Amino acid sequence: MRYRTRVTAPAALLGTMAALSVAAPAHADPETAAPGPETLGDPVFPALGNDGYRVLAYDLDVAYDATTRLVDATATLTITTTRELSRFSLDALGLDVHEVLLDGVRAAREQAGEKLRITPAAPLAAQRTATVTVTYTADPRAALAPTAWVPTPDGFAICPQPNAAHTVFPCNDHPSDKADFTFRITVPAGLKGVASGLPAGTEDLGDGRTAYRYRSREPMATELVQITVGDYVIKDRQGPHGLPLRDVVPAARAAALEPALALTPNLVSWIEQRLGAFPFETYGLLPCNNDASNAFDFTGLETQTLTLYKPNFLLQAERSIGSHMMHELVHSYFGNSVSPATWSDLWLNEGHADFYGLLYRYERGWADSLGLTTMEARMKDTYARGDQWRQSSGPVAAPNAANLFDSQRYLGGVLVLYALRQQVGESVFGAIESTFLERFRNASASTRDYIAVASEVSGVDQSGFLGAWLYGTKTPRMPGHPDWTVTPAGSAPRQPQNRTDGHWHDNSATL
């Protein structure tokens, strides 16, 4: 449980993180117990989560029926209460719930909007550990908003980011509440079930079905879970220092996709030289067997240990995909190992992923989408847009649900990191990055945490400098470039920052 003590999100988000006590009473006083707050107070998605408990572990038992194309599942959550609870809720949408057990005893339940409310027979005491078991059926093809399901001709994959994991399994759906995960995926003959983490055994059920087990060695945020079923081949290869690399590839497209898959070992080597050893037990790609334009609204998604892609993207030449493959790989460090404390901290994920993805592009000599070939040239161009983006999209670290994945979080985040590197120098900047990743590994961290680390490592209070770059309504002067100018906010934008074709995640400069 060491990683839970490292979470330093705002107090409203963390709630009461009391130490566990094995001597805590099983039940609370009915006169003092109250329903848990049905929110974790996220500034972007305020309805997510419940502050009355924290999840220690999820065990997901999923069975896919190829005839009905439905999923029958049991989710078992081990939770620890943070206060006395007469009732608590899980995030859940579009799930046909059949039964809820609390410590093996049937509990009263109610589905209201995106919440599954659970009322125990007797109120739960604070600091109590309990097991919640939910049996349900889900339809991956159901029309839900949001939805994490990606139906395919032979099964499904999932894309939970940012607020849709609870359409796949009931959960405390917020990145600040990371937990351990185990999976059991039952599939009919001819299909494979795969999940985040490493294989933990298979079971022949004797009726043509096979159950595949997986376990994630490191804790995981709900938005990073991957579960997929399909006609796949598993391609294993070795990465740096013996790191197991595991790709999950549609069988009919395995040969065509091999050139892209073979790039991963060198990508991992490059990023390890800058950010340290890869933080997870394995890595690989999942080219989901669905290229439909409306299958999901991004090119790649960094589900933990297994990045989801549209296959057609990976069929391109290396110079067209290598930079974005680096972007997704960097998320293993920024976004997965260190998750955002709130969704307003998304720039830490996307800014870093684009920063290193662009560095990789320019080092390889590949021009970007604007025809530029150096980080300095791209940052000068981005700097000129600063006030326009702050007016139309708000400051870098102050998004809302509508503009969460626009260019301000990606390139705007890169510009902040570039400014910090200009301010402190390359070696100090590298020390800030490594210290931040080590301090908050397997936890969640906020923008405030990053500023604190930058101040500590540089030996100078960076709160004013970074505060202006992250929260200011005007673009600050760029250190080392007094000649750079900003286009006035009232001018017509020189480049759209929001896509209008529904692909709201695809604002990465690495594409």
XYZ file of C-alpha atoms in Angstrom:
511
model
C 0.000 0.000 0.000
C 3.004 2.306 -0.128
C 1.776 4.003 -3.289
C -1.414 5.272 -1.681
C 0.480 7.440 0.762
C 2.048 9.283 -2.164
C -1.187 10.639 -3.597
C -1.162 14.383 -3.016
C -4.263 15.583 -4.826
C -6.321 18.477 -3.400
C -7.982 17.752 -0.085
C -11.474 17.780 -1.586
C -10.424 14.947 -3.859
C -8.642 12.792 -1.317
C -11.266 12.844 1.427
C -10.430 11.170 4.677
C -7.429 8.891 4.076
C -7.358 7.423 7.569
C -4.863 4.681 8.327
C -6.187 1.133 8.108
C -7.008 -0.509 11.416
C -7.665 -4.215 11.752
C -9.471 -3.526 15.007
C -12.058 -1.211 13.420
C -15.629 -2.187 14.286
C -17.598 -3.978 11.580
C -20.593 -1.663 11.755
C -21.186 2.007 12.400
C -23.685 3.727 14.643
C -26.905 4.083 12.578
C -27.436 7.480 14.164
C -24.138 8.916 12.868
C -23.592 7.047 9.588
C -24.473 8.843 6.354
C -24.404 8.101 2.594
C -20.970 8.543 1.065
C -20.495 11.659 -1.069
C -21.244 10.599 -4.663
C -18.329 12.585 -6.050
C -14.587 12.936 -5.716
C -14.806 16.634 -6.546
C -13.025 16.534 -9.893
C -13.072 20.002 -11.513
C -13.635 18.606 -15.024
C -15.909 15.631 -14.279
C -17.523 16.496 -10.927
C -19.947 13.552 -10.995
C -17.242 10.886 -11.016
C -16.371 8.777 -8.008
C -17.410 8.385 -4.406
C -15.416 9.824 -1.510
C -16.707 7.358 1.076
C -14.183 4.627 0.293
C -11.048 3.740 -1.631
C -10.638 0.632 -3.789
C -7.749 -1.675 -2.957
C -8.346 -4.240 -5.702
C -10.611 -5.234 -8.575
C -11.123 -8.803 -9.740
C -12.982 -8.838 -13.070
C -14.475 -12.108 -14.339
C -15.742 -11.550 -17.891
C -17.374 -14.063 -20.254
C -18.066 -13.267 -23.918
C -20.844 -15.016 -25.849
C -20.063 -14.946 -29.575
C -23.689 -15.758 -30.468
C -25.434 -13.021 -28.492
C -22.315 -10.792 -28.459
C -23.142 -9.996 -24.837
C -20.774 -9.990 -21.871
C -21.705 -11.649 -18.577
C -19.445 -10.489 -15.783
C -18.757 -10.434 -12.085
C -16.773 -7.567 -10.600
C -15.380 -8.090 -7.109
C -14.050 -4.961 -5.415
C -12.094 -4.872 -2.178
C -12.724 -1.470 -0.622
C -11.730 0.415 2.515
C -14.176 2.933 3.920
C -12.957 6.451 4.697
C -15.914 7.253 6.985
C -19.038 5.702 8.465
C -21.393 4.796 5.630
C -25.104 4.072 5.636
C -24.894 3.805 1.831
C -22.261 4.148 -0.877
C -22.192 4.149 -4.651
C -20.159 2.791 -7.525
C -19.983 4.486 -10.909
C -21.949 2.314 -13.360
C -23.689 3.075 -16.658
C -25.450 0.729 -19.077
C -24.864 -2.343 -16.900
C -27.768 -4.738 -16.310
C -27.071 -5.517 -12.654
C -28.410 -8.837 -11.398
C -27.107 -8.964 -7.835
C -24.902 -7.125 -5.347
C -23.240 -8.877 -2.423
C -21.474 -7.146 0.441
C -19.106 -9.524 2.213
C -21.103 -12.372 0.689
C -24.477 -11.096 1.881
C -27.052 -9.725 -0.555
C -27.302 -5.929 -0.318
C -30.045 -3.595 -1.441
C -29.233 -1.742 -4.652
C -30.537 1.087 -6.802
C -29.359 2.298 -10.213
C -29.744 6.058 -10.538
C -28.179 7.798 -13.521
C -24.513 6.770 -13.615
C -24.498 5.506 -10.017
C -25.117 2.082 -8.535
C -26.189 2.813 -4.954
C -25.595 0.057 -2.434
C -27.227 -0.053 1.001
C -25.755 -2.591 3.451
C -27.945 -4.327 5.998
C -26.114 -2.367 8.693
C -24.022 0.822 8.260
C -20.322 0.309 7.644
C -17.796 1.610 10.130
C -14.970 3.911 9.103
C -11.666 2.286 8.140
C -13.373 -0.995 7.441
C -12.306 -3.305 4.603
C -15.190 -4.904 2.726
C -15.773 -6.979 -0.413
C -18.379 -5.864 -2.939
C -19.437 -8.348 -5.616
C -21.559 -7.183 -8.549
C -22.967 -9.621 -11.100
C -24.179 -8.055 -14.340
C -24.560 -8.245 -18.118
C -23.280 -5.662 -20.607
C -23.862 -5.112 -24.305
C -20.730 -3.770 -26.050
C -22.926 -2.472 -28.902
C -25.269 -0.453 -26.683
C -25.657 3.223 -27.532
C -24.221 4.922 -24.454
C -22.708 8.332 -23.879
C -20.009 7.967 -22.781
C -19.008 4.416 -23.670
C -15.718 2.561 -23.428
C -16.788 -0.368 -25.603
C -15.272 -0.828 -29.072
C -17.194 -3.633 -30.805
C -15.278 -5.595 -33.423
C -16.388 -8.298 -35.877
C -14.957 -10.971 -33.555
C -15.322 -9.437 -30.098
C -14.421 -6.114 -28.526
C -11.762 -3.894 -27.004
C -12.257 -1.034 -24.552
C -11.170 2.612 -24.431
C -12.107 3.907 -20.950
C -10.369 7.319 -21.022
C -11.380 9.662 -19.533
C -14.737 8.873 -17.929
C -16.091 5.632 -19.379
C -14.574 2.681 -17.482
C -17.837 2.433 -15.556
C -19.633 1.371 -18.749
C -17.535 -1.822 -18.634
C -17.361 -2.555 -14.907
C -18.695 -0.851 -11.753
C -15.914 1.158 -10.178
C -14.705 4.292 -8.449
C -13.987 5.819 -11.833
C -11.264 8.352 -11.148
C -7.472 8.240 -11.726
C -6.729 9.276 -8.145
C -8.048 5.927 -6.874
C -5.575 3.443 -8.367
C -5.915 -0.212 -7.439
C -4.614 -3.715 -8.126
C -6.333 -5.640 -10.945
C -6.808 -9.290 -11.794
C -8.786 -10.561 -14.783
C -10.440 -13.780 -15.922
C -11.714 -13.660 -19.504
C -13.754 -16.588 -20.834
C -14.110 -16.947 -24.605
C -15.395 -19.561 -27.072
C -13.165 -21.624 -29.331
C -11.210 -19.654 -31.910
C -10.952 -16.485 -29.816
C -8.480 -15.202 -27.254
C -9.055 -13.010 -24.224
C -6.319 -10.559 -23.247
C -6.032 -7.898 -20.554
C -3.562 -5.460 -19.060
C -0.644 -7.035 -17.255
C 0.951 -10.448 -17.650
C -0.669 -13.867 -18.195
C -1.477 -15.720 -14.983
C -2.671 -19.007 -16.473
C -5.325 -20.497 -18.726
C -8.138 -22.912 -17.987
C -9.781 -25.293 -20.477
C -13.413 -25.357 -19.411
C -14.112 -28.532 -21.374
C -16.968 -27.155 -23.485
C -14.916 -25.438 -26.152
C -14.377 -22.380 -23.971
C -11.110 -21.172 -22.481
C -10.586 -18.840 -19.531
C -7.522 -16.580 -19.712
C -6.180 -15.017 -16.523
C -4.108 -11.838 -16.257
C -2.684 -9.875 -13.376
C -1.323 -6.338 -13.322
C 1.821 -6.169 -11.211
C 1.487 -2.428 -10.637
C -1.625 -0.510 -9.518
C -3.771 0.912 -12.275
C -6.306 3.691 -12.768
C -9.699 2.591 -14.060
C -9.272 4.710 -17.221
C -6.200 2.655 -18.185
C -7.703 -0.841 -18.069
C -7.653 -2.910 -21.252
C -9.770 -6.019 -21.869
C -10.060 -7.393 -25.382
C -11.537 -10.450 -27.077
C -10.895 -11.483 -30.676
C -9.178 -13.705 -33.203
C -5.675 -12.672 -32.171
C -2.161 -13.966 -32.350
C 0.203 -13.060 -29.526
C 3.621 -11.943 -30.754
C 6.337 -11.970 -28.102
C 9.720 -10.309 -28.434
C 12.376 -9.037 -26.063
C 12.963 -5.400 -25.241
C 15.894 -3.708 -23.493
C 17.229 -5.421 -20.349
C 15.015 -8.438 -21.011
C 11.731 -6.492 -20.863
C 8.993 -8.776 -22.226
C 7.217 -7.161 -25.181
C 3.813 -8.593 -26.036
C 1.725 -7.526 -29.057
C -1.881 -8.642 -29.496
C -2.557 -8.657 -33.229
C -5.552 -9.562 -35.419
C -4.538 -12.920 -36.924
C -5.422 -11.910 -40.476
C -3.255 -8.787 -40.307
C -0.257 -10.005 -38.315
C 2.202 -10.084 -41.222
C 1.210 -6.655 -42.521
C 1.562 -5.089 -39.075
C 4.935 -6.648 -38.229
C 7.095 -3.717 -39.501
C 5.400 -1.349 -37.064
C 5.485 -3.803 -34.161
C 9.200 -4.368 -34.689
C 9.891 -0.693 -33.924
C 9.045 -0.998 -30.228
C 12.399 -2.238 -28.815
C 14.311 0.765 -30.181
C 11.586 3.153 -29.020
C 11.843 1.763 -25.488
C 15.638 2.074 -25.550
C 15.423 5.722 -26.603
C 12.981 6.765 -23.893
C 14.764 4.775 -21.163
C 17.874 6.868 -21.806
C 15.832 9.971 -20.908
C 13.262 8.839 -18.350
C 14.799 5.746 -16.780
C 13.811 2.084 -16.749
C 10.421 1.216 -18.198
C 7.999 1.309 -15.235
C 5.861 -1.780 -15.959
C 6.210 -5.526 -16.307
C 5.564 -5.582 -20.051
C 4.628 -3.393 -23.000
C 3.034 -3.963 -26.355
C 0.547 -2.840 -28.968
C -3.053 -3.839 -29.569
C -4.103 -2.986 -33.125
C -7.832 -3.298 -32.491
C -9.649 -5.124 -35.297
C -11.790 -2.111 -36.230
C -10.737 0.674 -38.597
C -14.151 2.333 -38.776
C -13.931 6.113 -38.482
C -16.401 6.052 -35.583
C -14.878 3.056 -33.782
C -13.123 5.337 -31.299
C -12.128 8.974 -31.351
C -8.327 8.747 -31.378
C -5.440 7.075 -33.165
C -3.835 5.455 -30.128
C -4.742 5.110 -26.436
C -2.292 4.318 -23.662
C -4.175 1.546 -21.840
C -1.685 0.193 -19.326
C 0.944 -2.218 -20.730
C -1.041 -2.558 -23.993
C -1.511 0.526 -26.192
C -4.670 0.445 -28.320
C -4.333 1.508 -31.978
C -6.325 1.616 -35.171
C -4.563 -0.943 -37.391
C -4.510 1.188 -40.546
C -2.454 3.847 -38.759
C 0.294 1.305 -38.089
C 0.458 0.254 -41.745
C 2.221 3.507 -42.656
C 5.958 4.103 -43.021
C 8.054 4.624 -39.886
C 8.451 8.377 -40.413
C 4.646 8.705 -40.342
C 4.076 6.713 -37.160
C 7.308 6.690 -35.118
C 6.769 10.029 -33.390
C 3.254 9.138 -32.254
C 4.333 5.665 -31.178
C 6.814 7.458 -28.918
C 4.010 9.717 -27.655
C 1.974 6.692 -26.564
C 5.017 4.971 -25.065
C 5.831 8.059 -22.954
C 2.372 7.758 -21.395
C 3.641 4.654 -19.604
C 5.629 7.137 -17.496
C 3.447 10.254 -17.552
C -0.207 9.259 -17.266
C 0.085 5.585 -16.318
C 2.879 5.194 -13.771
C 2.150 8.730 -12.555
C -1.537 9.397 -13.092
C -3.249 12.799 -12.935
C -4.660 13.693 -9.526
C -7.558 15.411 -11.288
C -8.485 15.737 -14.948
C -7.352 19.363 -14.894
C -3.831 17.921 -14.584
C -4.090 16.237 -18.003
C -1.406 18.542 -19.442
C 1.122 16.540 -17.407
C 0.166 13.480 -19.490
C -0.234 15.003 -22.924
C 2.359 17.760 -22.675
C 5.068 15.290 -21.729
C 4.003 12.738 -24.344
C 4.133 15.343 -27.104
C 7.368 16.868 -25.750
C 9.346 13.629 -26.014
C 7.490 12.515 -29.130
C 8.543 15.706 -30.912
C 12.117 15.436 -29.650
C 12.243 11.939 -31.105
C 10.828 13.157 -34.429
C 13.313 15.985 -34.839
C 16.246 13.825 -33.745
C 15.330 11.375 -36.500
C 15.174 14.214 -39.032
C 11.459 13.899 -39.778
C 9.605 17.130 -40.536
C 6.396 17.652 -38.579
C 2.936 18.433 -39.958
C 3.911 22.095 -40.388
C 7.100 21.198 -42.246
C 9.285 22.234 -39.286
C 12.337 20.220 -38.315
C 13.447 21.520 -34.880
C 11.862 21.869 -31.470
C 12.832 25.541 -31.363
C 11.029 26.265 -34.626
C 7.895 24.432 -33.484
C 7.892 26.182 -30.117
C 8.276 29.586 -31.765
C 5.229 28.821 -33.884
C 3.285 27.535 -30.855
C 4.337 30.541 -28.774
C 2.775 32.868 -31.333
C -0.592 31.149 -30.767
C -0.405 31.367 -26.974
C -2.831 34.215 -26.311
C -5.300 32.955 -28.916
C -5.417 29.554 -27.257
C -5.690 31.037 -23.768
C -8.667 33.074 -24.902
C -10.498 30.271 -26.714
C -9.425 27.308 -24.583
C -8.384 28.721 -21.229
C -5.019 28.283 -19.502
C -3.066 25.079 -19.990
C -3.945 23.633 -16.564
C -7.560 24.811 -16.465
C -9.534 22.739 -19.001
C -13.202 21.865 -19.041
C -14.937 18.750 -20.328
C -15.454 20.217 -23.800
C -11.841 21.266 -24.436
C -10.014 18.693 -22.299
C -8.242 17.082 -25.255
C -7.609 20.110 -27.448
C -4.227 21.441 -28.506
C -3.778 23.566 -25.393
C -3.262 20.426 -23.294
C -0.872 18.919 -25.879
C 1.218 21.618 -27.578
C 0.352 24.135 -24.885
C 1.773 21.656 -22.371
C 4.888 21.195 -24.506
C 5.394 24.962 -24.517
C 5.296 25.029 -20.694
C 7.911 22.271 -20.477
C 10.081 23.976 -23.089
C 9.880 27.251 -21.121
C 10.891 25.456 -17.912
C 13.851 23.824 -19.647
C 14.894 27.224 -20.989
C 14.595 28.659 -17.480
C 16.561 26.023 -15.530
C 18.794 24.416 -18.158
C 18.685 20.963 -19.694
C 20.450 19.043 -16.912
C 18.280 20.489 -14.127
C 15.171 19.901 -16.230
C 16.161 16.249 -16.611
C 16.621 15.967 -12.844
C 13.156 17.475 -12.290
C 11.619 14.898 -14.611
C 13.358 11.895 -13.007
C 12.612 13.095 -9.463
C 8.936 13.610 -10.253
C 8.602 10.167 -11.838
C 10.342 8.426 -8.954
C 8.493 10.281 -6.208
C 5.024 9.642 -7.597
C 5.528 6.262 -9.219
C 2.395 4.089 -8.950
C 0.484 7.058 -7.577
C -1.327 10.157 -8.773
C 0.154 13.636 -8.836
C -1.128 17.145 -9.387
C 0.171 20.221 -11.161
C 0.987 21.572 -7.719
C 3.164 18.503 -7.103
C 5.093 19.084 -10.325
C 5.697 22.730 -9.412
C 6.923 21.679 -5.960
C 9.400 19.191 -7.442
C 10.634 21.769 -9.963
C 11.231 24.225 -7.127
C 12.991 21.684 -4.927
C 15.295 20.314 -7.625
C 16.167 23.675 -9.185
C 16.715 25.313 -5.800
C 14.485 28.224 -6.865
C 10.796 28.752 -6.140
C 9.192 28.068 -9.530
C 5.599 28.663 -8.401
C 5.422 32.152 -9.871
C 7.117 31.194 -13.129
C 5.151 27.988 -13.726
C 1.972 29.452 -12.287
C 2.000 32.146 -14.965
C 2.608 29.629 -17.732
C -0.028 27.178 -16.492
C -2.776 29.443 -15.195
C -2.174 32.904 -16.678
C -4.502 34.484 -19.219
C -1.541 36.001 -21.070
C 1.470 34.158 -22.480
C 4.623 35.001 -20.470
C 7.923 35.953 -22.054
C 9.941 32.976 -23.248
C 13.320 32.669 -21.457
C 16.180 32.920 -23.907
C 13.985 34.208 -26.719
C 13.123 37.871 -26.052
C 12.412 38.321 -29.760
C 9.515 35.842 -29.853
C 6.127 37.525 -30.218
C 2.539 36.511 -29.543
C -0.260 37.035 -32.045
C -3.016 39.160 -30.427
C -5.933 37.162 -29.089
C -8.437 38.991 -31.265
C -6.770 37.829 -34.479
C -8.064 34.879 -36.460
C -6.346 31.660 -35.323
C -3.588 30.565 -37.699
C -4.318 26.892 -37.110
C -7.426 25.168 -35.732
C -6.842 23.815 -32.260
C -9.989 21.706 -32.080
C -10.789 18.965 -34.545
C -14.310 19.060 -35.939
C -14.516 15.502 -37.294
C -15.243 13.880 -33.941
C -11.652 12.814 -33.206
C -11.279 14.934 -30.104
C -8.238 13.071 -28.791
C -6.219 13.557 -31.971
C -4.712 16.958 -31.278
C -1.239 15.567 -30.713
C 1.529 17.374 -32.590
C 3.206 13.983 -33.080
C 0.604 12.896 -35.638
